[in-house]
Coordinates of C-alpha atoms in Angstrom, one line a residue:
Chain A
X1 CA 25.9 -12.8 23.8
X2 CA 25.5 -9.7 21.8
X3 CA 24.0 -8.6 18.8
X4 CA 24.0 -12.1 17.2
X5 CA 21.0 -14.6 15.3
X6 CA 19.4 -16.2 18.2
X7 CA 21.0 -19.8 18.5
X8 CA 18.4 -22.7 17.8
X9 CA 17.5 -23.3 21.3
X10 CA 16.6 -19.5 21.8
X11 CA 15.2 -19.5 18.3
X12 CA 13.0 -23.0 19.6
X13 CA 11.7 -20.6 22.8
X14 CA 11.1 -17.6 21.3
X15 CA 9.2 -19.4 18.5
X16 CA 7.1 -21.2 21.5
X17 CA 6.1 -18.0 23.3
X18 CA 4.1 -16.7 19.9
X19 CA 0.6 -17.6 20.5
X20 CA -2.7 -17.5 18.8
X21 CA -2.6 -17.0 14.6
X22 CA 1.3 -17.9 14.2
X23 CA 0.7 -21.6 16.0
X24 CA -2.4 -21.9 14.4
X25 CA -1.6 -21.6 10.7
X26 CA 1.3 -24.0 11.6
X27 CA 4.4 -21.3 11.0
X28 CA 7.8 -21.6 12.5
X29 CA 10.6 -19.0 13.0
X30 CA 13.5 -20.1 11.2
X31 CA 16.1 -17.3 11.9
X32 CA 16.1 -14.4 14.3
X33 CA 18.5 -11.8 14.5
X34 CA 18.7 -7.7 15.4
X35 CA 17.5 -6.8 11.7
X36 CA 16.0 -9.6 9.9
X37 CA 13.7 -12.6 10.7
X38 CA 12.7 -15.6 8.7
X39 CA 9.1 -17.5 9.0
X40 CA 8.6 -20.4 7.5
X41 CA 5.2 -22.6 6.3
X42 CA 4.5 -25.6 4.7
X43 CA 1.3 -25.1 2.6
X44 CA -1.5 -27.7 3.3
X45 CA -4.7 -27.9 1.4
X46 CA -6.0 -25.2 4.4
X47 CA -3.9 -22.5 3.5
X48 CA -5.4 -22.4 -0.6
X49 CA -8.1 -20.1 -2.0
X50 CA -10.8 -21.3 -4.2
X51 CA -8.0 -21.4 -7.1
X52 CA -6.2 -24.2 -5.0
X53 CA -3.4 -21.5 -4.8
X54 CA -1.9 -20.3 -1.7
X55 CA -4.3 -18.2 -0.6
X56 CA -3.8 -14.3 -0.2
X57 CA -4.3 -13.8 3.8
X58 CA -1.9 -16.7 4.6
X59 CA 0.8 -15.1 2.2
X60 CA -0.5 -11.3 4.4
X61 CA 0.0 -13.2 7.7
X62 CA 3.5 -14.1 7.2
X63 CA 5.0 -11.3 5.9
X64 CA 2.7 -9.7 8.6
X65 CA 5.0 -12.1 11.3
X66 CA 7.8 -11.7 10.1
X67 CA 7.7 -7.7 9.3
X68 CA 6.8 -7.7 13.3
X69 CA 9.5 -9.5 14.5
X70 CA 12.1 -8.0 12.5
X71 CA 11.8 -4.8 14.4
X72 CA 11.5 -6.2 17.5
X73 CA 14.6 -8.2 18.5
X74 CA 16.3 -7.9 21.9
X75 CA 19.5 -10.1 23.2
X76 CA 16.9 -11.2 25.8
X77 CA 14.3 -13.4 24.5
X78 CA 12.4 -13.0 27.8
X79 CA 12.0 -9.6 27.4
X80 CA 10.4 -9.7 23.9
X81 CA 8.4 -6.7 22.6
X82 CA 5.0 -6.9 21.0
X83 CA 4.9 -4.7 17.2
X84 CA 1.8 -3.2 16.1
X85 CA 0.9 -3.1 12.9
X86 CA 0.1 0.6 11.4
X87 CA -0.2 -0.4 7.5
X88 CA 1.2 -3.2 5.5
X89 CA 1.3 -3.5 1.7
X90 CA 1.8 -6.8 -0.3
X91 CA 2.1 -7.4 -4.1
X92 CA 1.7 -11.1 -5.1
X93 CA 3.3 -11.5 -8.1
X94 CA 3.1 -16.0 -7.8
X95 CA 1.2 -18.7 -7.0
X96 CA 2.0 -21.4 -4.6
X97 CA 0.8 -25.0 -5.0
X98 CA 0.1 -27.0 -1.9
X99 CA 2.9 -28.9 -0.5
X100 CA 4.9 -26.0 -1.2
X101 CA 7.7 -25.0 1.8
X102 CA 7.7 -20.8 1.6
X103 CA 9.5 -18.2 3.3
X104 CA 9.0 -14.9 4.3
X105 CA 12.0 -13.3 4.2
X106 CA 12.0 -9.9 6.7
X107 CA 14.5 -6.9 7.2
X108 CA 14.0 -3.9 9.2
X109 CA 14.5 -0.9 6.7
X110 CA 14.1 1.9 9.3
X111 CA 13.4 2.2 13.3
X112 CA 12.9 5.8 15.0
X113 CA 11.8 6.0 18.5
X114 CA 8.8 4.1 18.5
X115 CA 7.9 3.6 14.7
X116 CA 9.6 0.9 13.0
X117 CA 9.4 0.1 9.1
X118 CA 10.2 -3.7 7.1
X119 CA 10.1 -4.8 3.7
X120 CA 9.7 -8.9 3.3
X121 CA 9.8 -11.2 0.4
X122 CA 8.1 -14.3 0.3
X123 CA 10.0 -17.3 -1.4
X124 CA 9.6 -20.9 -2.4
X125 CA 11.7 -23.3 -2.2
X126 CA 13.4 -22.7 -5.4
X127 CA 13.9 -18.9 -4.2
X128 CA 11.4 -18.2 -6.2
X129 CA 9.4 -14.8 -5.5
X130 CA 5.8 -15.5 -4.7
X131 CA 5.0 -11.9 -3.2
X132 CA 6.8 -8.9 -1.2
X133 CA 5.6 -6.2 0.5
X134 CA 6.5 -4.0 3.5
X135 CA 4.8 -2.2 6.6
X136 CA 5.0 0.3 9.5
X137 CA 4.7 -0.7 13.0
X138 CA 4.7 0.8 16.6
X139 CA 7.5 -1.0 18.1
X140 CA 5.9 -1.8 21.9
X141 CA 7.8 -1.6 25.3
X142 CA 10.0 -4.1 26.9
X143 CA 8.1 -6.5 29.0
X144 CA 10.4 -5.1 31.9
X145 CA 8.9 -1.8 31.3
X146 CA 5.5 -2.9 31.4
X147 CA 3.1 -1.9 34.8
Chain O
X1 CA -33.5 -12.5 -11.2
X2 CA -31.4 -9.5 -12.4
X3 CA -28.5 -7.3 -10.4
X4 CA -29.6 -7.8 -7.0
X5 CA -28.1 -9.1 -3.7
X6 CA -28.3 -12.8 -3.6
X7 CA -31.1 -14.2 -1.4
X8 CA -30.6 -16.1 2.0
X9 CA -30.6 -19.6 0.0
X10 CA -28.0 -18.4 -2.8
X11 CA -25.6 -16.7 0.0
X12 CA -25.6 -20.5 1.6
X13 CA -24.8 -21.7 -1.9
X14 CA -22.2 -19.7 -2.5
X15 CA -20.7 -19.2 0.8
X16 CA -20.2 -22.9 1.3
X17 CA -18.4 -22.9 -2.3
X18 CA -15.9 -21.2 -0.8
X19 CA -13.0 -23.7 0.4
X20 CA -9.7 -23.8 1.6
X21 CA -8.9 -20.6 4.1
X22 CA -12.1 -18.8 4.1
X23 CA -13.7 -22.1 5.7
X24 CA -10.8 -22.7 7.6
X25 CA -10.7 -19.0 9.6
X26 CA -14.7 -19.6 10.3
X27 CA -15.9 -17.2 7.7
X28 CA -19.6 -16.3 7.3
X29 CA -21.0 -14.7 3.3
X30 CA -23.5 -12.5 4.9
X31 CA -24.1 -10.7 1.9
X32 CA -23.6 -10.3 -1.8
X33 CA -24.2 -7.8 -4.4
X34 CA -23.6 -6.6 -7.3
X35 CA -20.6 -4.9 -6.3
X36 CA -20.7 -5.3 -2.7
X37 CA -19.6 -8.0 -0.5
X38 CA -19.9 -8.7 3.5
X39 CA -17.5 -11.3 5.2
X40 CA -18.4 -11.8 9.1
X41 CA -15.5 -13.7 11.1
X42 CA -16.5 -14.3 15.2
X43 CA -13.0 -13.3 16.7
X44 CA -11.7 -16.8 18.8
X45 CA -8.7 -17.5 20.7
X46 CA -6.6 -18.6 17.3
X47 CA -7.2 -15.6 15.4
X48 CA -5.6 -13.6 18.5
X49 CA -1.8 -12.1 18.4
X50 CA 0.6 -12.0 21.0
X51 CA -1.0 -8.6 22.1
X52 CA -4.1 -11.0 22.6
X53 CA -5.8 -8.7 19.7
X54 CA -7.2 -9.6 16.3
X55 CA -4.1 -10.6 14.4
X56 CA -3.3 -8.3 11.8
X57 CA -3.1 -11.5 9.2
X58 CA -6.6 -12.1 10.3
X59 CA -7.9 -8.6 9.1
X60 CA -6.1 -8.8 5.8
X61 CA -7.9 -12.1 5.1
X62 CA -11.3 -10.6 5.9
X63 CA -10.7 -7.9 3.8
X64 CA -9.2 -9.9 0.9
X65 CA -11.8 -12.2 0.8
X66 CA -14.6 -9.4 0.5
X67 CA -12.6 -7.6 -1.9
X68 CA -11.7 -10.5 -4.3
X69 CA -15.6 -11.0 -3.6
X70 CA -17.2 -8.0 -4.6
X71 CA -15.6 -7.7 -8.0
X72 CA -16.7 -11.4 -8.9
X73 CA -20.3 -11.3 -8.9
X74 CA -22.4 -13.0 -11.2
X75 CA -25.5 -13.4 -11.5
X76 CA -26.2 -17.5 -11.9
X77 CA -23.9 -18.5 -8.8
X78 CA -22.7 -21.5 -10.3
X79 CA -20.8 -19.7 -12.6
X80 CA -18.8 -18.3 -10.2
X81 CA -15.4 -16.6 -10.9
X82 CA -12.5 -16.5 -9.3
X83 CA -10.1 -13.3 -8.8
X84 CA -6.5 -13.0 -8.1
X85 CA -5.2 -10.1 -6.1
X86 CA -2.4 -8.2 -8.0
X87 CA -1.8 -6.3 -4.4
X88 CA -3.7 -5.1 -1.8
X89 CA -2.8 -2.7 1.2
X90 CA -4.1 -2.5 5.1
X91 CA -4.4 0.0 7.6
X92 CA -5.1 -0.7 10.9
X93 CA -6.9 1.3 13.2
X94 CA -8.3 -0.2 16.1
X95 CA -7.9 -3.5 18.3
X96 CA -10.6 -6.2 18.9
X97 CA -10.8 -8.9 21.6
X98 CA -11.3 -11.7 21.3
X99 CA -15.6 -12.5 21.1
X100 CA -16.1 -9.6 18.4
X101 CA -17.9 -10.1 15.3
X102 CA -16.1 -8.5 12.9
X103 CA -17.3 -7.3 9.4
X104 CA -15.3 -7.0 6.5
X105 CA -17.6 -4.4 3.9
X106 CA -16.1 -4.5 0.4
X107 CA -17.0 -2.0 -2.2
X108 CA -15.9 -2.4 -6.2
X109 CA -14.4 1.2 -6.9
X110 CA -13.9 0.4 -10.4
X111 CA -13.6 -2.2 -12.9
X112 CA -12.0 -2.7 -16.4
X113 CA -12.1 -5.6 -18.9
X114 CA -9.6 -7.8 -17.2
X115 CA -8.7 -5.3 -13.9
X116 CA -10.9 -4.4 -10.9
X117 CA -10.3 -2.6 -8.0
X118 CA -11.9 -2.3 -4.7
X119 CA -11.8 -0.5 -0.8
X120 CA -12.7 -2.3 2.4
X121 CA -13.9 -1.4 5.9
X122 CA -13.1 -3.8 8.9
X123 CA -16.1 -2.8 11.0
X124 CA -17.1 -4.3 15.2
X125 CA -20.6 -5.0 15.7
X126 CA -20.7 -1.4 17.0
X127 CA -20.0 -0.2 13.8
X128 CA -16.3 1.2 14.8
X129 CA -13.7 1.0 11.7
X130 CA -10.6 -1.4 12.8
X131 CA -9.1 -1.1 9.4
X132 CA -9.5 -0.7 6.3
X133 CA -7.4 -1.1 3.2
X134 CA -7.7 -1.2 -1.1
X135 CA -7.0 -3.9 -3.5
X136 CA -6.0 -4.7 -7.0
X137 CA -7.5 -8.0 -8.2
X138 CA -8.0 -9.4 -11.4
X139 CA -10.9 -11.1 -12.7
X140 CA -10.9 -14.7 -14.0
X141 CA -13.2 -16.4 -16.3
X142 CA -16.5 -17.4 -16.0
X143 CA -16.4 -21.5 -15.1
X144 CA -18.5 -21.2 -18.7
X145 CA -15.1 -19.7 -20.1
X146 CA -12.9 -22.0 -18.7
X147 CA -11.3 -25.3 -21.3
Chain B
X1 CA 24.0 -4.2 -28.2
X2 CA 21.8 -6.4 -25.8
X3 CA 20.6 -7.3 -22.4
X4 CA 22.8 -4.3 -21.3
X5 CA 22.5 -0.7 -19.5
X6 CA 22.2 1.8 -21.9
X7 CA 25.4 3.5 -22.4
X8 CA 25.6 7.7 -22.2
X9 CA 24.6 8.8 -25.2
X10 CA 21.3 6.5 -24.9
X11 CA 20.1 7.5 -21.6
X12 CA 20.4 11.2 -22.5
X13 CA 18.3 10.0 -25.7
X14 CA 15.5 8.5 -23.5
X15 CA 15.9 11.1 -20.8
X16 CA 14.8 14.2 -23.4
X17 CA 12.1 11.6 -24.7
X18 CA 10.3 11.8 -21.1
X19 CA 8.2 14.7 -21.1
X20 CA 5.7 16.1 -18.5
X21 CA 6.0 15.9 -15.3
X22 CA 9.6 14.5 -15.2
X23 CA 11.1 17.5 -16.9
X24 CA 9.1 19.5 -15.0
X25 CA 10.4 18.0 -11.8
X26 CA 13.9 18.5 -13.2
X27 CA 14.8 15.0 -12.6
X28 CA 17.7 13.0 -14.1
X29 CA 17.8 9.4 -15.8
X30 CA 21.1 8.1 -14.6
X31 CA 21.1 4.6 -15.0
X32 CA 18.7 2.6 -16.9
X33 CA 19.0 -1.3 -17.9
X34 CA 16.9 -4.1 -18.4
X35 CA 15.7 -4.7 -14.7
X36 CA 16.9 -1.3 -13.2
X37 CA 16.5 2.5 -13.5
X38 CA 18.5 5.3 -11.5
X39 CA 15.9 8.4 -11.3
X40 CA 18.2 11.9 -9.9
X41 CA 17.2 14.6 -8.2
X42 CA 18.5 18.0 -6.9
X43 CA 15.9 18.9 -3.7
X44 CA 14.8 22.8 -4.8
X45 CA 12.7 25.0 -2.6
X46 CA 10.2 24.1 -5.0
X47 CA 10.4 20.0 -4.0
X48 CA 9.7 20.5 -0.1
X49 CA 6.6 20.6 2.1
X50 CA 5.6 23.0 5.0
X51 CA 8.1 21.7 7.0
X52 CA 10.8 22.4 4.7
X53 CA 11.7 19.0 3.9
X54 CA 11.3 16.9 0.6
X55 CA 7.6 16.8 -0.2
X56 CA 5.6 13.3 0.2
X57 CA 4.2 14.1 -3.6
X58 CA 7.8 14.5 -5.1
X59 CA 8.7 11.2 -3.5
X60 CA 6.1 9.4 -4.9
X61 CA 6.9 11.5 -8.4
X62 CA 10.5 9.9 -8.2
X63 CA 9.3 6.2 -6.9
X64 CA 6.8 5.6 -10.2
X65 CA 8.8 7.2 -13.0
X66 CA 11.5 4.9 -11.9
X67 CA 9.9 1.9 -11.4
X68 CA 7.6 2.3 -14.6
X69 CA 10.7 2.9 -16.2
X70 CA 12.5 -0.1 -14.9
X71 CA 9.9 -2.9 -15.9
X72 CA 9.7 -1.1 -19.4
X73 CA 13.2 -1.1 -20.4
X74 CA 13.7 -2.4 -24.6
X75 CA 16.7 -2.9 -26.3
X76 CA 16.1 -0.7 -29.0
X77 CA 15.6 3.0 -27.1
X78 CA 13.3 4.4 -29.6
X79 CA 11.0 1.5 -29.3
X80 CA 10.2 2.9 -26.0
X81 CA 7.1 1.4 -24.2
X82 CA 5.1 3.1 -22.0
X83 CA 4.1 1.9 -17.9
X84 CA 0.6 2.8 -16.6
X85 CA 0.5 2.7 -12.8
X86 CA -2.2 0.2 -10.8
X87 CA -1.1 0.7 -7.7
X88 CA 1.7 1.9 -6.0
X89 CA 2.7 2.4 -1.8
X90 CA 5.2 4.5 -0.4
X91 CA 7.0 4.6 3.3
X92 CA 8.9 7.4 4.3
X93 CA 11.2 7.0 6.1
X94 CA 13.9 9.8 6.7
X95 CA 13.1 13.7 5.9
X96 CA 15.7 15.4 3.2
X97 CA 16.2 18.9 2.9
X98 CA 17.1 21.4 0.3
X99 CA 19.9 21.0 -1.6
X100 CA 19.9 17.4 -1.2
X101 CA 21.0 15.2 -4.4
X102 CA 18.4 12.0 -3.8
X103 CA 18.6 9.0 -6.2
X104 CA 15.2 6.4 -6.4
X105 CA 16.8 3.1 -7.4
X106 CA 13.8 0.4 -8.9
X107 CA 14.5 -2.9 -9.0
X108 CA 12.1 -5.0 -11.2
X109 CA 10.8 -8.1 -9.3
X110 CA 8.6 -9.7 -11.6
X111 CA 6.7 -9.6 -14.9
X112 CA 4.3 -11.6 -16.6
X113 CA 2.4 -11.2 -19.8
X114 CA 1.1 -7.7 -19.4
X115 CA 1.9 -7.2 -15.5
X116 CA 5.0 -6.0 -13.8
X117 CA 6.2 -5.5 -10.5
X118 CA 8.8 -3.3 -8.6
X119 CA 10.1 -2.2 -5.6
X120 CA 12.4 1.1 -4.8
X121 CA 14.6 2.7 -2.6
X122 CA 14.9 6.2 -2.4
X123 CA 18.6 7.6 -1.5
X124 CA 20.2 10.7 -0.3
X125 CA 23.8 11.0 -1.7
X126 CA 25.7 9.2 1.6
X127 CA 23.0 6.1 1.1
X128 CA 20.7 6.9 3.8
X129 CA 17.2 5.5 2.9
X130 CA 14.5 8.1 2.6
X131 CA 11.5 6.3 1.4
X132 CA 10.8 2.8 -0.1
X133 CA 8.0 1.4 -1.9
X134 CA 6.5 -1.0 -4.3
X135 CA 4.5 -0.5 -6.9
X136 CA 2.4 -3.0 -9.6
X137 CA 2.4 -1.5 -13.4
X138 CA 0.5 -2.6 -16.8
X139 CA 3.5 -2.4 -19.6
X140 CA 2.1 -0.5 -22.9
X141 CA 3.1 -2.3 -26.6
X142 CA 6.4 -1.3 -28.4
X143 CA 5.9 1.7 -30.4
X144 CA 6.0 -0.9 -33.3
X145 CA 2.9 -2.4 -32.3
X146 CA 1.2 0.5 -31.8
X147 CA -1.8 1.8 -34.3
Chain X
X1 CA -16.5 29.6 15.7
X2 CA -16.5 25.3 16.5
X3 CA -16.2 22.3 14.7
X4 CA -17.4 23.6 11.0
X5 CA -15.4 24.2 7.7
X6 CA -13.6 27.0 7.1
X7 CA -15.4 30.4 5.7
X8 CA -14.0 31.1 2.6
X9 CA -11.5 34.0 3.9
X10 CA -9.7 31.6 6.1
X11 CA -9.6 29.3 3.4
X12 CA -7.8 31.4 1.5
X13 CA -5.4 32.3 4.7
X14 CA -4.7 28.3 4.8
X15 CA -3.8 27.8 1.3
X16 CA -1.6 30.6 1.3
X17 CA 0.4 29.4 4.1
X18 CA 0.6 26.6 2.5
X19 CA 4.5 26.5 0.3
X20 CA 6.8 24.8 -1.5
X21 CA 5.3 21.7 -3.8
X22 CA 1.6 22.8 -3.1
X23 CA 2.3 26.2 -4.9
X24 CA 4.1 24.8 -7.4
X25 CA 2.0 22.4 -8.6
X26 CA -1.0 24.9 -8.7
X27 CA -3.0 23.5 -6.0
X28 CA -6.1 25.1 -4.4
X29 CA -7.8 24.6 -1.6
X30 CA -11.8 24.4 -1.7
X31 CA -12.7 22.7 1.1
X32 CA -11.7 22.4 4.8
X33 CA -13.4 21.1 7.8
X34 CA -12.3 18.9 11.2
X35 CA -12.5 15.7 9.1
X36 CA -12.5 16.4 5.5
X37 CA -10.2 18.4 3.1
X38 CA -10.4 18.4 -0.5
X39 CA -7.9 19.9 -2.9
X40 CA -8.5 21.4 -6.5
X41 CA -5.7 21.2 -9.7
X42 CA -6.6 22.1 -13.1
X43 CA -4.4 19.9 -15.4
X44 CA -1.4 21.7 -17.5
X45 CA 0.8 19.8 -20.1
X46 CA 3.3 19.7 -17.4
X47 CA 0.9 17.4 -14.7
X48 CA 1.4 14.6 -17.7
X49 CA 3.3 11.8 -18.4
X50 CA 4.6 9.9 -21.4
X51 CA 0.8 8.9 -22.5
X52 CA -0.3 12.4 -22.1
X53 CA -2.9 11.5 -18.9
X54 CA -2.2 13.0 -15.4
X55 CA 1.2 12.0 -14.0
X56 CA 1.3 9.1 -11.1
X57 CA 3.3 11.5 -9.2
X58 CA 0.6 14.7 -9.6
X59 CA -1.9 12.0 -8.1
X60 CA -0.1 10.9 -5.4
X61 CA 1.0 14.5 -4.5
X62 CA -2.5 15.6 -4.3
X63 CA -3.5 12.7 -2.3
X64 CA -1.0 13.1 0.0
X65 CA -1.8 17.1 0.4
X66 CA -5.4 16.3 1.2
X67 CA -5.4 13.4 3.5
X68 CA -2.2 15.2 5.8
X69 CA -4.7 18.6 6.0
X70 CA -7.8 16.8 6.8
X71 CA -6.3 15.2 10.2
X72 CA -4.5 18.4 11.3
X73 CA -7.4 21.0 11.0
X74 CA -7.4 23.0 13.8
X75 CA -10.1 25.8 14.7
X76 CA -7.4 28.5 14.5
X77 CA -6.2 28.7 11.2
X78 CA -3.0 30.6 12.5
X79 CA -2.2 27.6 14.8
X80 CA -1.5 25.3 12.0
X81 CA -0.1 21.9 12.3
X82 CA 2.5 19.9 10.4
X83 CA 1.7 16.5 9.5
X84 CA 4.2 14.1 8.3
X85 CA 3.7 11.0 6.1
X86 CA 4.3 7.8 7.4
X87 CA 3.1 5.8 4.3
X88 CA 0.9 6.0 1.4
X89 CA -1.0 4.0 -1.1
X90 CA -2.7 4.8 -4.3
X91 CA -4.7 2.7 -6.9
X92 CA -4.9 4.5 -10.1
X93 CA -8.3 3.9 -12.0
X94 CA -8.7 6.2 -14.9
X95 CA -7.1 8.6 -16.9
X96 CA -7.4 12.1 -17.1
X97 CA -6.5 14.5 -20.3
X98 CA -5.1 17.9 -20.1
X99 CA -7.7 20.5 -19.0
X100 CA -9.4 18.2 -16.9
X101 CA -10.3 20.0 -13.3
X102 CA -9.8 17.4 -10.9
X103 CA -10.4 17.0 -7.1
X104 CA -9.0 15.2 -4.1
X105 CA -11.3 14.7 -1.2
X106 CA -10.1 13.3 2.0
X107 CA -11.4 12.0 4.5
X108 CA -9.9 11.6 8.1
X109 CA -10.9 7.8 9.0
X110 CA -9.1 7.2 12.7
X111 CA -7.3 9.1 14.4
X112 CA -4.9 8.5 18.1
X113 CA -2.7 10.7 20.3
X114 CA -0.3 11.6 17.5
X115 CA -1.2 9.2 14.2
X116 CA -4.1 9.6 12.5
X117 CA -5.2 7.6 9.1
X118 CA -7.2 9.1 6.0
X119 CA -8.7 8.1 3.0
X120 CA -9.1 9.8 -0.6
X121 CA -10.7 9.5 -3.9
X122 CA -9.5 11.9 -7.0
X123 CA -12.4 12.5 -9.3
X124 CA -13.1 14.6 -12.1
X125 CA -15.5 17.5 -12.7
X126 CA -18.0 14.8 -13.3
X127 CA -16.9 12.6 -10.1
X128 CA -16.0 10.3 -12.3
X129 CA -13.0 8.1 -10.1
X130 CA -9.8 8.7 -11.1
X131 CA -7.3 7.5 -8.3
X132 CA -8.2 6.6 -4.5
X133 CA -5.9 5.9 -1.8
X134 CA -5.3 5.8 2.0
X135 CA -2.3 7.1 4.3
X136 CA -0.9 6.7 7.6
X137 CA 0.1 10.1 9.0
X138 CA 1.7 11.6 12.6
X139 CA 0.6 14.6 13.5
X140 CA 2.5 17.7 14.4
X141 CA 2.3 20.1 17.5
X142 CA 0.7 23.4 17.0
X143 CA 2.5 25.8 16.8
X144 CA 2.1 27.6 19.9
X145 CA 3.2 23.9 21.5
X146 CA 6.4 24.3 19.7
X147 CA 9.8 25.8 21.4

C-alpha cells in the first residue's frame, strides 16, 4: 500500500475510531486519501436552525472534520494523527432542507512542519454549493510518537 | 418594557423557541439584550473530539448561535426574527474537558438596514477565552413582516 | 459580444478605470470574465514586510480587488458596477520575495440578489500557492441605475 | 523599564525600524505596549477605491500591522521580533472618506510557545467602527536568538 484512498474496509475503521461530535451528529467518512477527505451527513430535523434550514454549526462541524482529516492522512490507519484547529472560516452561500444528503468536500492546500492549511466545500446532492470555507491546523504527532 | 435584557421568564420563553440544533447540543439562553447575547453549553462526552477536547464544531455553534442572537432582538419576543449568517470566522485558543461550562458572549458591532455584524468570546467558567471569532449575519423579518 | 472574457483592448479600458489603491499598488488586470478576474503583480521593495517578504496587507490588497472584481463583471465595460467588501479571510501560506511576479486568481462561487461570494488563490509565477481566501461582497447598481 | 508601553522616543525608534509596506502606506505608530498596539493613517486619494471610501486592502494592511506588533512587543525595542501571518479575517462596517484619520487598535487575545491570536477594530477620529478583525500569528525569535 502506498499513497493511495484508503480502501472501504480501512475507510469503515478509520471512520469507527472517530469518537465524540463526528458519531454523534451521525457523519460518515466517505473517501480518505493523502490530500483530500470527504464527510458525509444526512440532514434530520436535528441538524436545522429555527428557519428549518440546515443549521450553521452542523454545516462548521463538517467542514471542521473534514479540513482535519485532510491534513492528517498516514498509510497506517492505526497510527492516525489528531489536527487542531487554529482558525476556520466558512461562507454559507445555501440552504439545505432536511432530508438533504451533503458533503463536505476537503483538500489540503498547504502543510509545513507542523501547520497544515484546507479549503472545503460543502455540496448537496445535486453538487450544489451550500457553503465553503477553509482553516489552519496544528497537525499532531503520530500515535507511535506519543509518551 | 423598553431596551432592556429580557427577564428570567422571557429568557425561558424565548430560549425554548429555539429548536432544532440549539436544543439538540443542550444549549442554555442565559441572557439577552439589546445587542447582547449569552449561550451556556455544559461540555459532555458527545461534544468531545478525538483529542477528548471540546470539538471545534461545538465552539462554532456556541458562537453562531449568540451571534445570529444578539443582532435579532426585539423587544415583544413573540415577534422574534430570524438571521442567516452570510459567514462567520473562529479562532481557537484554548482546550476544555469535558464538565466545563462554557459561555458563548456575543456582542452586535454594527448593524445596517438589512446587514449586521457581530464578535464573540467562548469563555470557561473561570473566565479564560477558548475562542473567539466574528460573523456576518443578515437580519430577517419581523414574524409581523412575514406573508 | 457576451458571456465572454473581455478581450485586450477591454481589460486595458477597465484596468485605467480602477483608481486608488490599485494604481497605487501598481497592479495589473490580466484576465477578467464573467465569473473570473486575473489581478498581477510585480513584488517591489515597497510590497514586503520586515522580513523582506511580500507584505500580509498587499496580499489581502490583491485578494479583494480580484474577487470584488470577479462577482461584478458586466457585459458592457463602461457599465461598470462597483463591490463593497463584508467580509473577507485570508491564509498565507508560502512567503514571496522581491521581484516575484504573483497572480490572485478569484473564482465567483455564488451570487444572489445583492450578495456574492468568492474564493482566491494567490500565485507566484511557477504556480506555487502563496495565500488563499474567501471573501463575501454586496454588488453596487450598474452605472445606469445609478442617480 | 517592565511590562508598560513604550515612551514616546522608543516609539519613534519602533516605527522607524519598521520598512517596506508600513512606510509606504504612511503608517504611524501611537501606541505600543505588551498586549496592545494601535496604528495611525491619515487617508490620501490613493488609500481609496472605486467608490472613493478607504480601500479593503488599506484596512486589512493596517489590521494586520497592528495585531502582528501587539503579540511581538518585547521590552527591548532593539530586540525586535518578526511575526508572520498565519491567517486573517476582516468585516468591514463603514466607510471612510478621504481625510479621515483613522486608527487600528489591537489587541493580543491568547498567546502559546510560538502562536499567538489578536483582535482589532479600525475606527475613526470619532471611534466610530469602521472595520474589525482577528488574526492568527507565529511569532519570531528575537533577534539576539537568531544565527
Amino acid at each position: 500500500m502506498s499513497d493511495q484512498p484508503y480502501p472501504a474496509a480501512t475507510l469503515q475503521q478509520v471512520e469507527s475510531s472517530l469518537t465524540g461530535f463526528f458519531q454523534d451528529l451521525g457523519c460518515q467518512l466517505k473517501e480518505y486519501g493523502p490530500e483530500r477527505a470527504v464527510v458525509e451527513l444526512l440532514l434530520l430535523p436535528r441538524h436545522l436552525n429555527n428557519a428549518s434550514n440546515l443549521h450553521g454549526g452542523v454545516t462548521a462541524t463538517l467542514l471542521d472534520v473534514a479540513m482535519g482529516l485532510c491534513g492528517t492522512w498516514v498509510e497506517q490507519p492505526e497510527q492516525r494523527r489528531v489536527a487542531t484547529t487554529l482558525s476556520m472560516n466558512v461562507n454559507f452561500s445555501a440552504p439545505a432542507p432536511v432530508g438533504s444528503r451533503i458533503r463536505a468536500v476537503a483538500v489540503r492546500r498547504s502543510a509545513g512542519h507542523k501547520v497544515f492549511m484546507a479549503s472545503c466545500d460543502l455540496l448537496d446532492e445535486k453538487g450544489h454549493l451550500l457553503a465553503f470555507g477553509e482553516g489552519v491546523y496544528k497537525r499532531g504527532k503520530l500515535r507511535s510518537e506519543l509518551p
